[in-house]
Short mmCIF file of C-alpha atoms and ligand atoms in Angstrom, two decimals:
data_model
loop_
_atom_site.label_atom_id
_atom_site.label_comp_id
_atom_site.label_asym_id
_atom_site.label_seq_id
_atom_site.Cartn_x
_atom_site.Cartn_y
_atom_site.Cartn_z
CA MET A 722 -48.00 47.68 -146.51
CA LYS A 723 -49.57 47.42 -149.95
CA ARG A 724 -52.32 49.80 -150.98
CA MET A 725 -55.53 48.99 -152.75
CA PRO A 726 -56.58 52.08 -154.71
CA THR A 727 -60.30 52.82 -154.76
CA LEU A 728 -60.02 54.43 -158.22
CA VAL A 729 -62.78 56.82 -157.13
CA ASP A 730 -62.28 60.42 -158.29
CA GLY A 731 -60.62 62.38 -155.49
CA LEU A 732 -60.81 59.65 -152.86
CA ASP A 733 -57.33 58.20 -153.37
CA GLU A 734 -55.91 61.71 -153.14
CA ILE A 735 -57.61 62.17 -149.78
CA LEU A 736 -56.19 58.81 -148.65
CA ASN A 737 -52.73 59.47 -150.04
CA GLY A 738 -52.97 56.48 -152.37
CA GLY A 739 -55.89 54.30 -151.31
CA LEU A 740 -56.89 51.78 -148.67
CA PHE A 741 -54.48 49.22 -147.25
CA GLU A 742 -54.74 45.59 -148.28
CA GLY A 743 -56.07 43.47 -145.46
CA GLY A 744 -57.56 46.45 -143.62
CA VAL A 745 -61.07 46.82 -142.19
CA TYR A 746 -62.78 50.14 -142.93
CA ILE A 747 -66.11 51.43 -141.69
CA PHE A 748 -68.31 53.61 -143.90
CA GLU A 749 -70.88 55.20 -141.63
CA GLY A 750 -73.66 57.62 -142.36
CA PRO A 751 -77.43 58.03 -142.69
CA PRO A 752 -79.50 56.17 -145.29
CA GLY A 753 -79.29 57.66 -148.77
CA VAL A 754 -75.91 59.29 -148.25
CA GLY A 755 -74.19 57.09 -150.86
CA LYS A 756 -72.45 54.21 -149.03
CA THR A 757 -73.91 51.42 -151.17
CA THR A 758 -73.25 53.33 -154.39
CA LEU A 759 -69.64 53.96 -153.37
CA ALA A 760 -68.98 50.32 -152.41
CA ASN A 761 -70.43 49.10 -155.72
CA GLN A 762 -68.45 51.74 -157.62
CA ILE A 763 -65.21 50.51 -156.05
CA ALA A 764 -66.14 46.87 -156.74
CA TYR A 765 -66.96 47.37 -160.45
CA THR A 766 -64.03 49.67 -161.10
CA LEU A 767 -61.63 47.16 -159.52
CA ALA A 768 -63.31 44.37 -161.48
CA ARG A 769 -61.89 45.97 -164.62
CA ARG A 770 -58.49 45.29 -163.08
CA GLU A 771 -59.51 41.68 -162.50
CA ILE A 772 -60.01 42.15 -158.78
CA ARG A 773 -62.83 40.12 -157.28
CA THR A 774 -65.33 41.38 -154.73
CA LEU A 775 -67.57 39.49 -152.36
CA TYR A 776 -70.54 41.73 -151.55
CA VAL A 777 -72.50 40.51 -148.53
CA THR A 778 -75.81 42.20 -147.75
CA MET A 779 -77.29 42.01 -144.29
CA LEU A 780 -80.65 43.46 -145.33
CA ALA A 781 -83.87 41.70 -146.16
CA GLU A 782 -83.92 43.56 -149.50
CA SER A 783 -83.10 41.42 -152.53
CA HIS A 784 -79.95 41.94 -154.57
CA ALA A 785 -82.03 42.41 -157.67
CA ARG A 786 -83.48 45.59 -156.17
CA MET A 787 -80.06 46.98 -155.37
CA LEU A 788 -78.75 46.11 -158.81
CA GLN A 789 -81.69 47.91 -160.41
CA HIS A 790 -80.44 51.09 -158.74
CA MET A 791 -76.89 50.43 -159.90
CA GLU A 792 -77.89 49.86 -163.52
CA GLN A 793 -78.11 53.59 -164.17
CA GLN A 794 -74.51 54.07 -163.05
CA ILE A 795 -71.86 54.08 -165.75
CA PHE A 796 -69.49 51.99 -163.65
CA PHE A 797 -72.01 49.13 -163.53
CA ASP A 798 -71.34 46.17 -165.79
CA GLN A 799 -73.89 43.35 -165.85
CA GLN A 800 -71.25 40.94 -167.15
CA GLU A 801 -69.24 41.32 -163.96
CA VAL A 802 -72.15 40.16 -161.78
CA SER A 803 -71.19 36.68 -160.60
CA ALA A 804 -67.99 36.92 -162.69
CA ARG A 805 -65.93 39.27 -160.52
CA VAL A 806 -68.58 40.80 -158.25
CA PHE A 807 -70.38 38.19 -156.19
CA TYR A 808 -73.47 39.00 -154.15
CA VAL A 809 -74.32 36.89 -151.13
CA SER A 810 -77.01 37.46 -148.54
CA GLY A 811 -76.08 37.21 -144.87
CA TYR A 812 -79.55 38.08 -143.66
CA ARG A 813 -80.71 34.59 -142.76
CA GLU A 814 -77.43 33.68 -141.03
CA PHE A 815 -77.59 36.86 -138.96
CA GLU A 816 -81.23 36.29 -137.99
CA GLN A 817 -80.72 32.66 -137.08
CA GLY A 818 -77.19 32.47 -135.73
CA GLY A 819 -76.13 36.05 -135.02
CA LEU A 820 -72.70 37.46 -135.81
CA LYS A 821 -70.96 34.10 -135.24
CA ALA A 822 -72.93 32.58 -138.10
CA VAL A 823 -72.07 35.58 -140.28
CA VAL A 824 -68.34 35.04 -139.68
CA SER A 825 -68.52 31.40 -140.75
CA LEU A 826 -70.49 32.43 -143.84
CA LEU A 827 -67.80 34.99 -144.69
CA ARG A 828 -65.00 32.49 -144.17
CA GLY A 829 -66.57 29.96 -146.54
CA GLU A 830 -67.58 32.44 -149.22
CA LEU A 831 -64.26 34.30 -149.21
CA MET A 832 -62.42 31.03 -149.85
CA ARG A 833 -64.92 30.05 -152.51
CA TYR A 834 -64.72 33.28 -154.48
CA ARG A 835 -61.09 34.17 -153.70
CA ALA A 836 -62.12 37.80 -153.31
CA SER A 837 -59.67 40.64 -152.61
CA LEU A 838 -62.42 43.03 -151.56
CA LEU A 839 -65.15 42.18 -149.08
CA VAL A 840 -68.14 44.49 -148.58
CA ILE A 841 -70.53 43.96 -145.68
CA ASP A 842 -73.52 46.17 -146.37
CA GLY A 843 -76.33 46.99 -143.99
CA LEU A 844 -75.11 46.16 -140.51
CA VAL A 845 -77.97 47.74 -138.62
CA VAL A 846 -76.69 49.62 -135.65
CA ASP A 847 -79.92 49.30 -133.64
CA ARG A 848 -79.56 45.55 -133.81
CA LEU A 849 -75.91 45.68 -132.73
CA GLU A 850 -76.76 47.95 -129.83
CA SER A 851 -79.09 45.37 -128.41
CA MET A 852 -76.36 42.74 -128.54
CA ALA A 853 -73.76 42.08 -125.92
CA ASN A 854 -70.77 44.33 -126.49
CA ASP A 855 -68.53 41.29 -126.35
CA SER A 856 -70.13 39.63 -129.34
CA VAL A 857 -69.72 42.75 -131.50
CA ARG A 858 -66.10 43.08 -130.41
CA GLN A 859 -65.46 39.45 -131.15
CA PHE A 860 -67.06 39.84 -134.57
CA VAL A 861 -64.75 42.73 -135.50
CA HIS A 862 -61.77 40.82 -134.17
CA GLU A 863 -62.58 37.67 -136.16
CA LEU A 864 -63.30 39.73 -139.24
CA GLN A 865 -59.91 41.37 -138.94
CA SER A 866 -58.05 38.09 -138.55
CA LEU A 867 -59.96 36.63 -141.46
CA VAL A 868 -59.34 39.44 -143.94
CA SER A 869 -55.73 40.00 -142.97
CA ALA A 870 -54.98 36.28 -143.38
CA MET A 871 -56.53 36.43 -146.86
CA SER A 872 -55.04 39.85 -147.82
CA CYS A 873 -58.57 40.99 -148.46
CA THR A 874 -59.67 44.57 -147.86
CA CYS A 875 -62.98 44.90 -146.04
CA LEU A 876 -65.58 47.67 -146.10
CA VAL A 877 -68.28 47.60 -143.42
CA LEU A 878 -71.23 49.83 -144.32
CA THR A 879 -73.36 50.94 -141.40
CA SER A 880 -76.03 53.51 -140.75
CA GLY A 881 -74.59 54.32 -137.33
CA HIS A 882 -72.55 57.26 -136.26
CA GLY A 883 -69.98 55.94 -133.92
CA ASN A 884 -72.28 54.59 -131.23
CA ALA A 885 -72.82 50.84 -131.46
CA LEU A 886 -69.44 50.18 -133.00
CA SER A 887 -67.66 52.62 -130.72
CA ALA A 888 -65.53 50.16 -128.79
CA GLU A 889 -64.74 48.27 -131.96
CA GLN A 890 -63.86 51.36 -133.91
CA THR A 891 -60.60 51.63 -132.06
CA MET A 892 -59.64 48.29 -133.60
CA VAL A 893 -60.53 49.00 -137.22
CA ASP A 894 -58.10 50.52 -139.71
CA GLY A 895 -60.26 53.39 -140.81
CA ILE A 896 -63.55 55.19 -140.26
CA PHE A 897 -65.21 57.24 -142.99
CA ALA A 898 -68.10 59.40 -141.81
CA PHE A 899 -70.57 60.45 -144.53
CA GLU A 900 -73.19 63.10 -144.03
CA ASP A 901 -75.79 65.04 -145.92
CA HIS A 902 -75.39 68.46 -144.45
CA GLY A 903 -78.34 70.81 -144.81
CA PHE A 904 -78.17 74.56 -144.47
CA HIS A 905 -81.11 76.79 -145.36
CA TRP A 906 -82.59 75.35 -148.54
CA ARG A 907 -79.46 73.68 -149.69
CA ALA A 908 -77.88 70.35 -148.91
CA GLU A 909 -74.31 69.27 -149.39
CA ARG A 910 -72.81 65.80 -149.17
CA ARG A 911 -69.63 65.59 -147.13
CA MET A 912 -67.15 62.97 -146.04
CA HIS A 913 -64.69 63.07 -143.21
CA VAL A 914 -62.00 60.46 -142.59
CA ARG A 915 -62.20 60.16 -138.82
CA LYS A 916 -59.50 57.57 -138.55
CA PHE A 917 -56.93 56.11 -140.93
CA ARG A 918 -54.20 53.89 -139.64
CA GLY A 919 -50.73 53.85 -141.13
CA SER A 920 -50.67 56.95 -143.29
CA GLN A 921 -51.12 60.64 -143.59
CA ILE A 922 -54.45 61.71 -145.15
CA ILE A 923 -56.11 64.99 -146.02
CA ARG A 924 -57.98 65.83 -142.86
CA GLY A 925 -61.26 67.63 -142.48
CA GLN A 926 -64.53 67.57 -144.41
CA HIS A 927 -64.49 66.96 -148.15
CA THR A 928 -67.54 67.53 -150.30
CA PHE A 929 -68.67 64.92 -152.79
CA CYS A 930 -71.43 64.57 -155.31
CA ILE A 931 -73.37 61.65 -156.73
CA SER A 932 -74.33 61.39 -160.37
CA THR A 933 -74.60 58.62 -162.94
CA GLN A 934 -70.80 58.59 -162.76
CA GLY A 935 -70.98 57.46 -159.16
CA LEU A 936 -69.37 59.41 -156.36
CA GLN A 937 -66.84 62.13 -157.02
CA PHE A 938 -64.87 63.67 -154.17
CA PHE A 939 -63.43 67.17 -154.02
CA PRO A 940 -60.46 67.10 -151.65
CA ARG A 941 -59.90 70.38 -149.89
CA LEU A 942 -57.14 71.92 -151.92
CA GLU A 943 -55.90 74.25 -149.22
CA SER A 944 -54.99 71.31 -147.01
CA LEU A 945 -52.62 69.76 -149.58
CA PRO A 946 -48.93 70.31 -148.90
CA LEU A 947 -47.95 73.39 -150.93
CA VAL A 948 -45.36 71.59 -153.07
CA ASP A 949 -47.90 68.95 -154.02
CA ALA A 950 -50.62 71.42 -154.76
CA ASN A 951 -48.34 73.50 -156.99
CA ALA A 952 -47.14 70.44 -158.84
CA ARG A 953 -50.71 69.40 -159.51
CA LEU A 954 -52.00 72.77 -160.54
CA GLY A 955 -50.58 72.42 -164.03
CA LYS A 956 -50.23 75.20 -166.53
CA ALA A 957 -53.63 75.37 -168.19
CA LYS A 958 -55.42 78.59 -167.36
CA ILE A 959 -59.03 79.62 -167.75
CA SER A 960 -60.07 83.22 -167.66
CA THR A 961 -62.41 84.04 -164.83
CA GLY A 962 -63.39 87.31 -166.48
CA LEU A 963 -61.93 89.11 -163.50
CA HIS A 964 -58.82 91.08 -164.16
CA ALA A 965 -56.13 89.99 -161.75
CA LEU A 966 -57.55 86.63 -160.84
CA GLY A 967 -56.04 83.67 -162.68
CA VAL A 968 -57.56 80.32 -161.86
CA SER A 969 -56.16 77.16 -163.36
CA GLU A 970 -58.34 74.49 -164.86
CA PHE A 971 -57.19 72.10 -162.16
CA LEU A 972 -58.25 74.38 -159.34
CA CYS A 973 -61.67 74.84 -160.92
CA LYS A 974 -62.11 71.10 -161.12
CA ARG A 975 -61.01 70.65 -157.55
CA VAL A 976 -63.47 73.13 -156.16
CA GLY A 977 -66.20 71.84 -158.45
CA LEU A 978 -66.50 75.08 -160.41
CA GLN A 979 -67.71 74.93 -163.94
CA LEU A 980 -66.45 78.00 -165.69
CA THR A 981 -68.02 78.39 -169.07
CA GLU A 982 -66.35 80.58 -171.60
CA MET A 983 -65.85 83.97 -170.09
CA ARG A 984 -64.00 86.71 -171.78
CA SER A 985 -61.70 89.07 -170.12
CA PRO A 986 -62.87 92.68 -170.49
CA ASN A 987 -59.85 93.40 -172.69
N1 ADP B 1118 -77.79 59.60 -160.90
C1 ADP B 1118 -77.86 60.17 -159.70
N2 ADP B 1118 -77.75 61.50 -159.56
C2 ADP B 1118 -77.82 62.07 -158.35
N3 ADP B 1118 -78.02 61.39 -157.20
C3 ADP B 1118 -78.16 60.07 -157.30
C4 ADP B 1118 -78.07 59.39 -158.53
N4 ADP B 1118 -78.21 58.09 -158.28
C5 ADP B 1118 -78.38 57.96 -156.97
N5 ADP B 1118 -78.36 59.16 -156.37
C6 ADP B 1118 -78.51 59.44 -154.95
O1 ADP B 1118 -77.50 58.72 -154.30
C7 ADP B 1118 -77.97 58.16 -153.11
C8 ADP B 1118 -77.69 56.69 -153.15
O2 ADP B 1118 -77.77 56.24 -151.91
P1 ADP B 1118 -77.19 54.84 -151.40
O3 ADP B 1118 -75.89 54.57 -152.07
O4 ADP B 1118 -78.24 53.82 -151.51
O5 ADP B 1118 -76.96 55.30 -149.92
P2 ADP B 1118 -76.78 54.48 -148.58
O6 ADP B 1118 -76.23 53.16 -148.96
O7 ADP B 1118 -75.83 55.34 -147.81
O8 ADP B 1118 -78.12 54.41 -147.95
C9 ADP B 1118 -79.44 58.49 -153.00
O9 ADP B 1118 -79.61 59.53 -152.08
C10 ADP B 1118 -79.82 58.93 -154.40
O10 ADP B 1118 -80.74 59.96 -154.36
MG1 MG B 1119 -77.13 51.30 -148.52
#
């Protein structure tokens, strides 16, 4: 199976090379955790490799509003809007014809734009919960047939946490759970790949941060196979200022440490 790299810092390492072409992946997590930013980041970074994205929003919010938020991100490129990144609203179809109407919209628009990445943003779990389980299952099934026939990778962004899509989650190729974990006064963003079909991944929680450079993931170094980790550590060393503790530049980057110039006591 062919991979589609996300080109997001740290994420392809977690996934052992990227997503699979033709797969359906769920990004789930509370509002504000970074799902929309991540999906746009992947779309614009792939656009530089001439890969086209169809970005379907299910929310009433206009695309202009979302793009305003993306403008501050360095990955954003206005010239790619409607050139390689195409925004389409599925809100009216969903309201008027339910998930069936959304599938026919997707079919038509995917053919029209010949996209290799499809993002469905804003599937509201509360709405899905009130629907018959069968119609949600059928939606996921049709989506899967559609994207695999077109070798298109699909990201479904939802605010749920494994409830409304639970039955369907067993059918998708991957589930990425995002959370904003608070402890005491601090908060930390984390991501956990709950399911990933067809490959080994780095399991467990990985922290990530959001800046104007988009999302950056910090895979848990200790879970990498030892040979791999050693090979990636490289030779560059930075002094920690502590005598017997040598930390390589790579390790510092991986754990998100920023060591400024520190001199060893000698
Ligand atoms: N330049 C930035 N620096 C730090 N955080 C940012 C920056 N830009 C956006 N964010 C944060 O990233 C998050 C973006 O959320 P968004 O992608 O819309 O999440 P979701 O789609 O999961 O609701 C917000 O919480 C926002 O505060
Ligand atoms: Mg969002």
